[in-house]
Coordinates of C-alpha atoms and ligand atoms in Angstrom, one line a residue:
X917 CA -0.4 0.4 -0.1
X918 CA 1.4 3.3 -0.8
X919 CA 1.9 5.8 1.3
X920 CA -0.1 9.0 0.4
X921 CA 2.4 12.2 -0.2
X922 CA 1.7 14.6 3.4
X923 CA 3.9 11.2 4.8
X924 CA 6.6 10.0 2.1
X925 CA 7.2 14.2 2.2
X926 CA 7.9 13.9 6.7
X927 CA 9.9 10.6 6.1
X928 CA 12.4 13.0 4.1
X929 CA 12.0 16.6 5.6
X930 CA 15.6 16.7 5.5
X931 CA 16.1 16.8 2.4
X932 CA 13.9 19.1 1.5
X933 CA 14.7 23.0 -0.2
X934 CA 12.8 26.0 0.8
X935 CA 12.9 27.2 -1.7
X936 CA 9.1 28.0 -2.5
X937 CA 7.2 26.4 -5.7
X938 CA 5.0 29.9 -6.6
X939 CA 8.2 33.1 -5.8
X940 CA 11.2 30.7 -6.4
X941 CA 12.2 31.9 -3.6
X942 CA 13.9 30.8 -0.4
X943 CA 12.4 30.7 3.1
X944 CA 12.4 28.6 6.0
X945 CA 8.2 28.7 6.1
X946 CA 8.4 26.4 3.0
X947 CA 9.2 23.0 4.0
X948 CA 7.1 24.0 6.8
X949 CA 3.6 25.1 4.0
X950 CA 4.5 22.3 2.7
X951 CA 4.2 19.7 5.7
X952 CA 1.7 21.9 7.3
X953 CA -0.7 22.0 4.0
X954 CA 0.8 20.1 1.0
X955 CA 1.7 23.6 -0.7
X956 CA 5.2 24.1 -1.5
X957 CA 4.8 27.3 -0.8
X958 CA 5.7 30.7 1.5
X959 CA 4.3 32.4 4.1
X960 CA 3.4 35.2 1.6
X961 CA 2.3 33.3 -1.7
X962 CA -0.1 31.7 0.7
X963 CA -1.5 34.1 2.2
X964 CA -1.9 35.6 -1.6
X965 CA -3.6 32.1 -1.7
X966 CA -5.9 32.5 1.1
X967 CA -6.9 36.0 -0.5
X968 CA -7.1 35.7 -4.5
X969 CA -7.9 31.7 -4.4
X970 CA -7.7 30.8 -8.2
Ligands
LIG1432 ZN1 6.4 31.9 -2.5

Protein backbone atom coordinates (compact mmCIF):
# COMPACT_ATOMS: atom_id res chain seq x y z
CA UNK A 1 0.00 0.00 0.00
CA UNK A 2 1.49 3.28 -1.08
CA UNK A 3 1.71 5.93 1.56
CA UNK A 4 0.22 9.31 0.86
CA UNK A 5 2.35 12.23 -0.16
CA UNK A 6 2.34 13.98 3.19
CA UNK A 7 3.90 11.00 4.97
CA UNK A 8 6.58 10.64 2.29
CA UNK A 9 7.38 14.30 2.73
CA UNK A 10 7.69 13.89 6.47
CA UNK A 11 10.06 10.94 6.10
CA UNK A 12 12.26 12.95 3.78
CA UNK A 13 12.10 16.09 5.84
CA UNK A 14 15.84 16.67 5.89
CA UNK A 15 15.97 16.64 2.09
CA UNK A 16 13.34 19.31 1.65
CA UNK A 17 14.69 22.54 0.26
CA UNK A 18 13.07 25.85 1.10
CA UNK A 19 12.44 27.17 -2.39
CA UNK A 20 8.88 28.32 -2.95
CA UNK A 21 7.25 26.86 -6.08
CA UNK A 22 5.29 30.06 -6.61
CA UNK A 23 7.87 32.82 -6.38
CA UNK A 24 11.04 30.66 -6.53
CA UNK A 25 12.47 32.39 -3.51
CA UNK A 26 14.01 30.64 -0.55
CA UNK A 27 12.22 30.98 2.76
CA UNK A 28 12.26 28.86 5.89
CA UNK A 29 8.46 28.89 5.94
CA UNK A 30 8.33 26.81 2.73
CA UNK A 31 9.17 23.46 4.30
CA UNK A 32 6.85 24.18 7.19
CA UNK A 33 4.00 25.00 4.83
CA UNK A 34 4.74 21.90 2.77
CA UNK A 35 4.27 19.69 5.80
CA UNK A 36 1.30 21.61 7.17
CA UNK A 37 -0.62 22.26 3.95
CA UNK A 38 0.93 20.00 1.32
CA UNK A 39 1.78 23.02 -0.81
CA UNK A 40 5.35 24.12 -1.31
CA UNK A 41 4.82 27.82 -0.85
CA UNK A 42 6.25 30.54 1.33
CA UNK A 43 4.07 32.44 3.75
CA UNK A 44 3.56 35.40 1.44
CA UNK A 45 2.42 33.19 -1.48
CA UNK A 46 0.26 31.15 0.86
CA UNK A 47 -1.34 34.35 2.07
CA UNK A 48 -1.96 35.63 -1.46
CA UNK A 49 -3.52 32.28 -2.41
CA UNK A 50 -5.78 32.50 0.61
CA UNK A 51 -6.90 36.00 -0.27
CA UNK A 52 -7.04 35.44 -4.03
CA UNK A 53 -7.78 31.75 -4.66
CA UNK A 54 -7.21 30.72 -8.28
ZN1 LIG B 1 6.56 32.30 -2.53
